[in-house]
Short mmCIF file of C-alpha atoms and ligand atoms in Angstrom, two decimals:
data_model
loop_
_atom_site.label_atom_id
_atom_site.label_comp_id
_atom_site.label_asym_id
_atom_site.label_seq_id
_atom_site.Cartn_x
_atom_site.Cartn_y
_atom_site.Cartn_z
CA UNK A 1 9.84 -26.16 1.05
CA UNK A 2 10.26 -22.23 1.33
CA UNK A 3 8.82 -20.25 4.40
CA UNK A 4 7.58 -16.64 3.65
CA UNK A 5 5.84 -14.70 6.36
CA UNK A 6 4.35 -11.65 7.97
CA UNK A 7 5.60 -9.81 11.14
CA UNK A 8 3.08 -7.30 12.57
CA UNK A 9 1.40 -6.75 15.89
CA UNK A 10 -1.49 -7.67 15.61
CA UNK A 11 -1.53 -9.96 13.00
CA UNK A 12 -4.21 -11.82 13.54
CA UNK A 13 -6.67 -10.31 11.01
CA UNK A 14 -4.26 -10.71 7.97
CA UNK A 15 -5.63 -11.99 4.33
CA UNK A 16 -1.76 -12.12 3.29
CA UNK A 17 -1.60 -15.85 3.93
CA UNK A 18 -4.64 -17.08 1.96
CA UNK A 19 -3.50 -14.70 -0.74
CA UNK A 20 -0.12 -15.58 -0.95
CA UNK A 21 -0.49 -19.67 -0.45
CA UNK A 22 -3.53 -19.34 -3.45
CA UNK A 23 -0.48 -18.14 -5.44
CA UNK A 24 1.88 -21.02 -4.42
CA UNK A 25 -0.85 -23.50 -5.18
CA UNK A 26 -1.54 -22.07 -8.53
CA UNK A 27 1.91 -22.06 -9.92
CA UNK A 28 3.08 -25.51 -7.73
CA UNK A 29 5.34 -23.80 -5.49
CA UNK A 30 6.46 -25.62 -2.67
CA UNK A 31 6.09 -22.79 0.11
CA UNK A 32 4.20 -21.86 3.18
CA UNK A 33 3.33 -18.21 4.28
CA UNK A 34 3.04 -17.86 8.14
CA UNK A 35 2.13 -14.83 10.59
CA UNK A 36 4.58 -13.77 13.36
CA UNK A 37 3.69 -11.33 16.20
CA UNK A 38 6.93 -10.24 18.04
CA UNK A 39 6.57 -7.59 20.87
CA UNK A 40 6.21 -3.94 19.62
CA UNK A 41 10.04 -3.07 19.90
CA UNK A 42 11.33 -6.44 18.53
CA UNK A 43 10.99 -5.90 14.86
CA UNK A 44 14.63 -5.63 14.11
CA UNK A 45 15.45 -8.65 16.20
CA UNK A 46 12.41 -10.67 14.43
CA UNK A 47 14.22 -9.83 10.92
CA UNK A 48 17.76 -11.15 12.15
CA UNK A 49 16.06 -14.08 13.62
CA UNK A 50 13.94 -14.86 10.49
CA UNK A 51 17.43 -14.62 8.52
CA UNK A 52 18.90 -17.00 10.83
CA UNK A 53 16.18 -19.28 10.61
CA UNK A 54 16.15 -19.75 6.56
CA UNK A 55 13.01 -17.68 6.19
CA UNK A 56 12.94 -16.75 2.39
CA UNK A 57 10.91 -13.59 2.68
CA UNK A 58 9.10 -11.54 5.20
CA UNK A 59 6.20 -8.72 4.75
CA UNK A 60 6.19 -6.20 7.42
CA UNK A 61 3.26 -4.55 8.79
CA UNK A 62 2.46 -1.94 11.68
CA UNK A 63 3.93 -1.27 13.90
CA UNK A 64 7.29 -2.44 12.34
CA UNK A 65 7.64 -0.83 8.78
CA UNK A 66 10.06 1.81 10.14
CA UNK A 67 11.63 -0.29 12.89
CA UNK A 68 13.18 -2.65 10.32
CA UNK A 69 15.14 0.16 8.14
CA UNK A 70 18.28 -0.45 9.92
CA UNK A 71 18.11 -4.44 9.70
CA UNK A 72 18.06 -4.43 6.16
CA UNK A 73 19.84 -2.91 2.85
CA UNK A 74 17.35 -0.64 1.39
CA UNK A 75 16.09 -0.81 -2.11
CA UNK A 76 16.17 3.14 -2.96
CA UNK A 77 12.61 3.70 -3.05
CA UNK A 78 12.12 2.31 0.41
CA UNK A 79 14.93 4.59 1.34
CA UNK A 80 12.98 7.59 0.01
CA UNK A 81 9.66 6.41 1.37
CA UNK A 82 11.20 5.74 4.67
CA UNK A 83 9.21 2.53 5.24
CA UNK A 84 9.75 -1.16 4.37
CA UNK A 85 6.87 -3.66 3.97
CA UNK A 86 8.69 -6.53 2.06
CA UNK A 87 12.01 -8.16 2.99
CA UNK A 88 13.68 -10.67 0.48
CA UNK A 89 16.48 -12.74 2.26
CA UNK A 90 18.00 -14.27 -0.97
CA UNK A 91 21.46 -13.38 -1.72
CA UNK A 92 23.25 -12.57 1.54
CA UNK A 93 21.98 -9.21 3.03
CA UNK A 94 18.15 -9.05 3.65
CA UNK A 95 17.00 -6.32 1.20
CA UNK A 96 13.94 -4.11 2.20
CA UNK A 97 11.34 -2.82 -0.49
CA UNK A 98 8.58 -0.89 -0.07
CA UNK A 99 5.79 -2.50 -2.32
CA UNK A 100 2.54 -0.35 -1.24
CA UNK A 101 3.94 2.17 -3.74
CA UNK A 102 3.81 -0.11 -6.81
CA UNK A 103 0.65 -1.50 -5.19
CA UNK A 104 -1.16 1.67 -5.87
CA UNK A 105 0.20 2.12 -9.28
CA UNK A 106 -0.31 -1.28 -10.62
CA UNK A 107 -3.96 -1.36 -9.00
CA UNK A 108 -4.59 1.86 -11.25
CA UNK A 109 -3.02 0.50 -14.30
CA UNK A 110 -5.13 -2.78 -13.92
CA UNK A 111 -8.39 -0.80 -14.20
CA UNK A 112 -6.99 1.11 -17.59
CA UNK A 113 -6.04 4.14 -15.74
CA UNK A 114 -3.43 6.40 -17.55
CA UNK A 115 -0.97 7.69 -14.89
CA UNK A 116 -0.20 11.06 -16.28
CA UNK A 117 -1.49 14.58 -15.53
CA UNK A 118 -2.50 15.39 -11.86
CA UNK A 119 -3.10 13.09 -8.62
CA UNK A 120 -4.53 14.44 -5.64
CA UNK A 121 -3.27 12.43 -2.61
CA UNK A 122 -5.45 12.72 0.59
CA UNK A 123 -3.15 11.68 3.80
CA UNK A 124 0.35 11.93 4.59
CA UNK A 125 1.00 8.83 6.84
CA UNK A 126 2.74 5.79 5.78
CA UNK A 127 0.47 5.00 2.77
CA UNK A 128 0.24 8.78 1.70
CA UNK A 129 4.09 8.77 1.73
CA UNK A 130 4.37 5.40 -0.56
CA UNK A 131 1.44 6.50 -2.80
CA UNK A 132 2.78 10.12 -3.68
CA UNK A 133 6.41 8.86 -4.39
CA UNK A 134 4.91 6.13 -6.38
CA UNK A 135 2.76 8.50 -8.79
CA UNK A 136 5.40 11.15 -9.08
CA UNK A 137 7.66 8.09 -10.23
CA UNK A 138 5.03 7.50 -12.79
CA UNK A 139 5.59 11.49 -14.09
CA UNK A 140 2.36 12.71 -12.44
CA UNK A 141 2.20 15.84 -10.79
CA UNK A 142 1.12 15.34 -7.21
CA UNK A 143 -0.99 17.44 -4.71
CA UNK A 144 -0.80 15.89 -1.14
CA UNK A 145 -3.53 17.24 1.12
CA UNK A 146 -3.57 16.10 5.01
CA UNK A 147 -5.51 17.20 7.92
CA UNK A 148 -2.35 18.15 9.49
CA UNK A 149 -1.21 20.50 6.61
CA UNK A 150 2.61 20.78 7.78
CA UNK A 151 2.84 17.10 7.20
CA UNK A 152 1.82 17.24 3.58
CA UNK A 153 3.96 20.34 3.16
CA UNK A 154 7.17 18.41 4.53
CA UNK A 155 6.33 15.25 2.30
CA UNK A 156 5.94 17.55 -0.65
CA UNK A 157 9.39 18.77 -0.10
CA UNK A 158 10.49 15.33 -0.55
CA UNK A 159 8.35 14.35 -3.64
CA UNK A 160 9.41 15.51 -7.10
CA UNK A 161 6.84 17.91 -8.58
CA UNK A 162 4.54 17.72 -5.52
CA UNK A 163 2.90 20.42 -3.30
CA UNK A 164 1.42 20.03 0.20
CA UNK A 165 -2.02 21.45 1.37
CA UNK A 166 -4.70 20.91 4.27
CA UNK A 167 -8.07 19.77 3.40
CA UNK A 168 -10.02 22.84 3.16
CA UNK A 169 -9.19 23.32 -0.54
CA UNK A 170 -9.68 20.17 -1.84
CA UNK A 171 -12.54 21.23 -3.92
CA UNK A 172 -10.01 23.59 -5.89
CA UNK A 173 -7.42 20.80 -5.74
CA UNK A 174 -9.86 18.41 -7.37
CA UNK A 175 -11.41 20.60 -10.03
CA UNK A 176 -8.60 19.75 -12.73
CA UNK A 177 -7.19 16.38 -11.28
CA UNK A 178 -7.07 13.13 -12.84
CA UNK A 179 -6.56 10.80 -10.14
CA UNK A 180 -7.62 10.77 -6.38
CA UNK A 181 -6.28 8.49 -3.74
CA UNK A 182 -7.35 8.37 -0.28
CA UNK A 183 -4.98 7.45 2.20
CA UNK A 184 -6.28 8.45 5.16
CA UNK A 185 -7.95 5.97 7.42
CA UNK A 186 -11.18 7.82 7.08
CA UNK A 187 -14.01 5.73 5.88
CA UNK A 188 -12.26 2.18 7.65
CA UNK A 189 -15.37 0.64 9.36
CA UNK A 190 -17.43 3.93 9.50
CA UNK A 191 -19.33 5.56 6.58
CA UNK A 192 -17.39 8.89 6.42
CA UNK A 193 -15.27 10.21 3.81
CA UNK A 194 -12.45 12.82 4.00
CA UNK A 195 -13.51 14.25 0.48
CA UNK A 196 -16.70 16.41 0.39
CA UNK A 197 -18.51 14.93 -2.56
CA UNK A 198 -18.97 18.29 -4.19
CA UNK A 199 -15.74 18.44 -5.18
CA UNK A 200 -15.86 14.96 -7.33
CA UNK A 201 -16.46 14.64 -10.73
CA UNK A 202 -16.41 12.25 -13.81
CA UNK A 203 -13.27 12.89 -14.85
CA UNK A 204 -11.36 11.27 -11.97
CA UNK A 205 -10.32 8.07 -11.26
CA UNK A 206 -10.54 7.49 -7.58
CA UNK A 207 -8.71 5.17 -5.42
CA UNK A 208 -9.45 4.22 -1.83
CA UNK A 209 -6.90 2.72 0.03
CA UNK A 210 -9.33 1.59 2.69
CA UNK A 211 -10.64 -1.98 2.06
CA UNK A 212 -13.14 -2.24 4.74
CA UNK A 213 -15.71 -1.78 3.75
CA UNK A 214 -14.91 -2.25 0.26
CA UNK A 215 -17.58 -0.01 -1.16
CA UNK A 216 -16.63 3.15 1.04
CA UNK A 217 -18.47 6.30 1.19
CA UNK A 218 -16.00 8.12 -1.02
CA UNK A 219 -16.21 5.26 -3.61
CA UNK A 220 -19.97 5.59 -3.83
CA UNK A 221 -19.98 9.46 -4.01
CA UNK A 222 -17.30 9.16 -6.79
CA UNK A 223 -19.27 6.66 -8.82
CA UNK A 224 -22.50 8.95 -8.37
CA UNK A 225 -20.84 11.32 -10.35
CA UNK A 226 -19.28 8.81 -13.00
CA UNK A 227 -15.83 8.58 -11.75
CA UNK A 228 -13.76 5.42 -12.30
CA UNK A 229 -13.62 3.62 -9.10
CA UNK A 230 -10.89 1.18 -7.51
CA UNK A 231 -11.45 -0.41 -4.23
CA UNK A 232 -8.40 -0.61 -1.70
CA UNK A 233 -8.03 -4.51 -2.11
CA UNK A 234 -6.87 -4.14 -5.44
CA UNK A 235 -3.83 -1.88 -3.71
CA UNK A 236 -3.61 -4.94 -1.07
CA UNK A 237 -3.65 -7.46 -3.96
CA UNK A 238 -0.80 -5.66 -5.74
CA UNK A 239 1.40 -4.98 -2.85
CA UNK A 240 1.35 -8.59 -2.30
CA UNK A 241 1.75 -9.72 -6.14
CA UNK A 242 5.14 -7.27 -6.18
CA UNK A 243 6.33 -8.90 -3.34
CA UNK A 244 5.43 -12.31 -4.47
CA UNK A 245 7.24 -11.79 -7.61
CA UNK A 246 10.43 -10.42 -6.02
CA UNK A 247 10.29 -13.47 -3.68
CA UNK A 248 9.59 -16.38 -6.36
CA UNK A 249 10.99 -14.58 -9.77
CA UNK A 250 7.84 -15.96 -11.10
CA UNK A 251 4.74 -13.77 -12.51
CA UNK A 252 2.08 -13.87 -10.05
CA UNK A 253 -1.22 -15.60 -10.73
CA UNK A 254 -3.49 -12.39 -10.08
CA UNK A 255 -6.92 -14.15 -10.54
CA UNK A 256 -6.53 -17.09 -7.65
CA UNK A 257 -4.66 -14.34 -5.38
CA UNK A 258 -7.53 -12.20 -5.76
CA UNK A 259 -10.29 -14.59 -5.34
CA UNK A 260 -8.48 -15.74 -2.09
CA UNK A 261 -7.99 -11.94 -0.67
CA UNK A 262 -11.73 -11.37 -1.35
CA UNK A 263 -13.02 -14.21 -0.02
CA UNK A 264 -11.50 -13.09 3.41
CA UNK A 265 -13.02 -9.68 3.20
P1 NAP B 1 -1.17 6.43 9.01
O1 NAP B 1 0.11 6.29 8.70
O2 NAP B 1 -1.48 6.29 10.73
O3 NAP B 1 -1.78 7.79 8.46
C1 NAP B 1 -3.30 8.19 8.71
C2 NAP B 1 -3.42 9.22 7.76
O4 NAP B 1 -4.98 9.32 7.96
C3 NAP B 1 -2.91 10.61 8.45
O5 NAP B 1 -2.52 11.03 6.93
C4 NAP B 1 -3.97 11.25 9.11
O6 NAP B 1 -4.02 12.88 9.10
C5 NAP B 1 -5.26 10.84 8.38
N1 NAP B 1 -6.25 10.77 9.18
C6 NAP B 1 -6.49 9.96 10.19
N2 NAP B 1 -7.82 10.34 10.81
C7 NAP B 1 -8.23 11.36 10.26
C8 NAP B 1 -9.38 12.21 10.47
N3 NAP B 1 -10.26 11.95 11.20
N4 NAP B 1 -9.62 13.13 9.29
C9 NAP B 1 -8.65 13.40 8.60
N5 NAP B 1 -7.72 12.56 7.93
C10 NAP B 1 -7.43 11.71 9.21
O7 NAP B 1 -1.79 5.16 8.64
P2 NAP B 1 -1.49 4.55 7.15
O8 NAP B 1 -0.61 3.33 7.42
O9 NAP B 1 -0.83 5.45 6.06
O10 NAP B 1 -3.01 3.98 6.55
C11 NAP B 1 -3.70 4.73 6.14
C12 NAP B 1 -5.06 4.00 5.52
O11 NAP B 1 -4.65 3.18 4.39
C13 NAP B 1 -5.33 2.66 6.27
O12 NAP B 1 -6.98 2.58 6.48
C14 NAP B 1 -4.83 1.38 6.10
O13 NAP B 1 -5.57 0.37 6.39
C15 NAP B 1 -4.66 1.81 4.57
N6 NAP B 1 -4.03 1.23 3.64
C16 NAP B 1 -4.22 0.16 2.80
C17 NAP B 1 -3.20 -0.28 1.93
C18 NAP B 1 -3.90 -1.00 1.08
O14 NAP B 1 -2.98 -2.10 0.36
N7 NAP B 1 -5.00 -0.84 0.63
C19 NAP B 1 -1.77 -0.04 2.32
C20 NAP B 1 -1.56 0.81 3.42
C21 NAP B 1 -2.60 1.36 4.16
P3 NAP B 1 -2.87 13.34 10.24
O15 NAP B 1 -1.29 13.16 9.79
O16 NAP B 1 -3.63 14.86 10.36
O17 NAP B 1 -3.01 12.57 11.52
#
């Protein structure tokens, strides 16, 4: 039996175990997915221990996504993003990937959204970094807007064909944009939005990385003007799907994994 898992602190709320185990069950894979909660300064030690114990793959969440960078050999995209959320122990050296970027891309593609033209990414933290690189690598021009403007400008200097802004000019940034992704925590368990409704329009596809609640105020506002909306559970699903496929070498069974994830939300 293969053992996969998640390290984070805390990890009690995680939906990854039922999502991945639904995938193993659907494909008849003999595997288990467990959560581990190392002390906050022991992320790298936990990776080494998991390697020695024969764990096949690990997901990594807050607060360890940067701490494990030195404990793995880095995939180029994870190196550019500067954060790891998936480790594959197969083949000697543990390799660190970032599947949040691909998770956002595949979530949008799943909904038939063409990734060309201009994207506005709101937020320049961990999710914002991943999504900005992911959409830029698809060929989109990326406008990054963040409450702390210098962080958006710094990130934009690293991402190809990107620009950095504060939140004040969002209406203008959105006017001719094709895709909007909220990568701030605004809207998480609260009826708030980081994007004034007046800037939204029917030509946008809007992905909210926030998945609790599933229907955020941003997505409600976007639907009201006829925009295409994609909730954060799709991004969560596809970051897991991407990890599943790297680890198992199989195409992930999307529907059972999605059902298991949504059953827990
Ligand atoms: P993070 O690194 O802590 O970044 C937080 C971001 O939110 C920063 O850009 C911060 O701006 C901004 N922010 C926080 N409070 C704000 C406010 N009141 N007004 C405006 N901006 C505010 O967090 P993260 O890891 O990027 O996660 C961000 C969100 O994405 C969380 O809700 C997380 O659950 C979600 N997420 C979802 C997925 C998924 O698969 N669906 C994956 C990853 C993350 P400043 O720089 O100005 O502080």
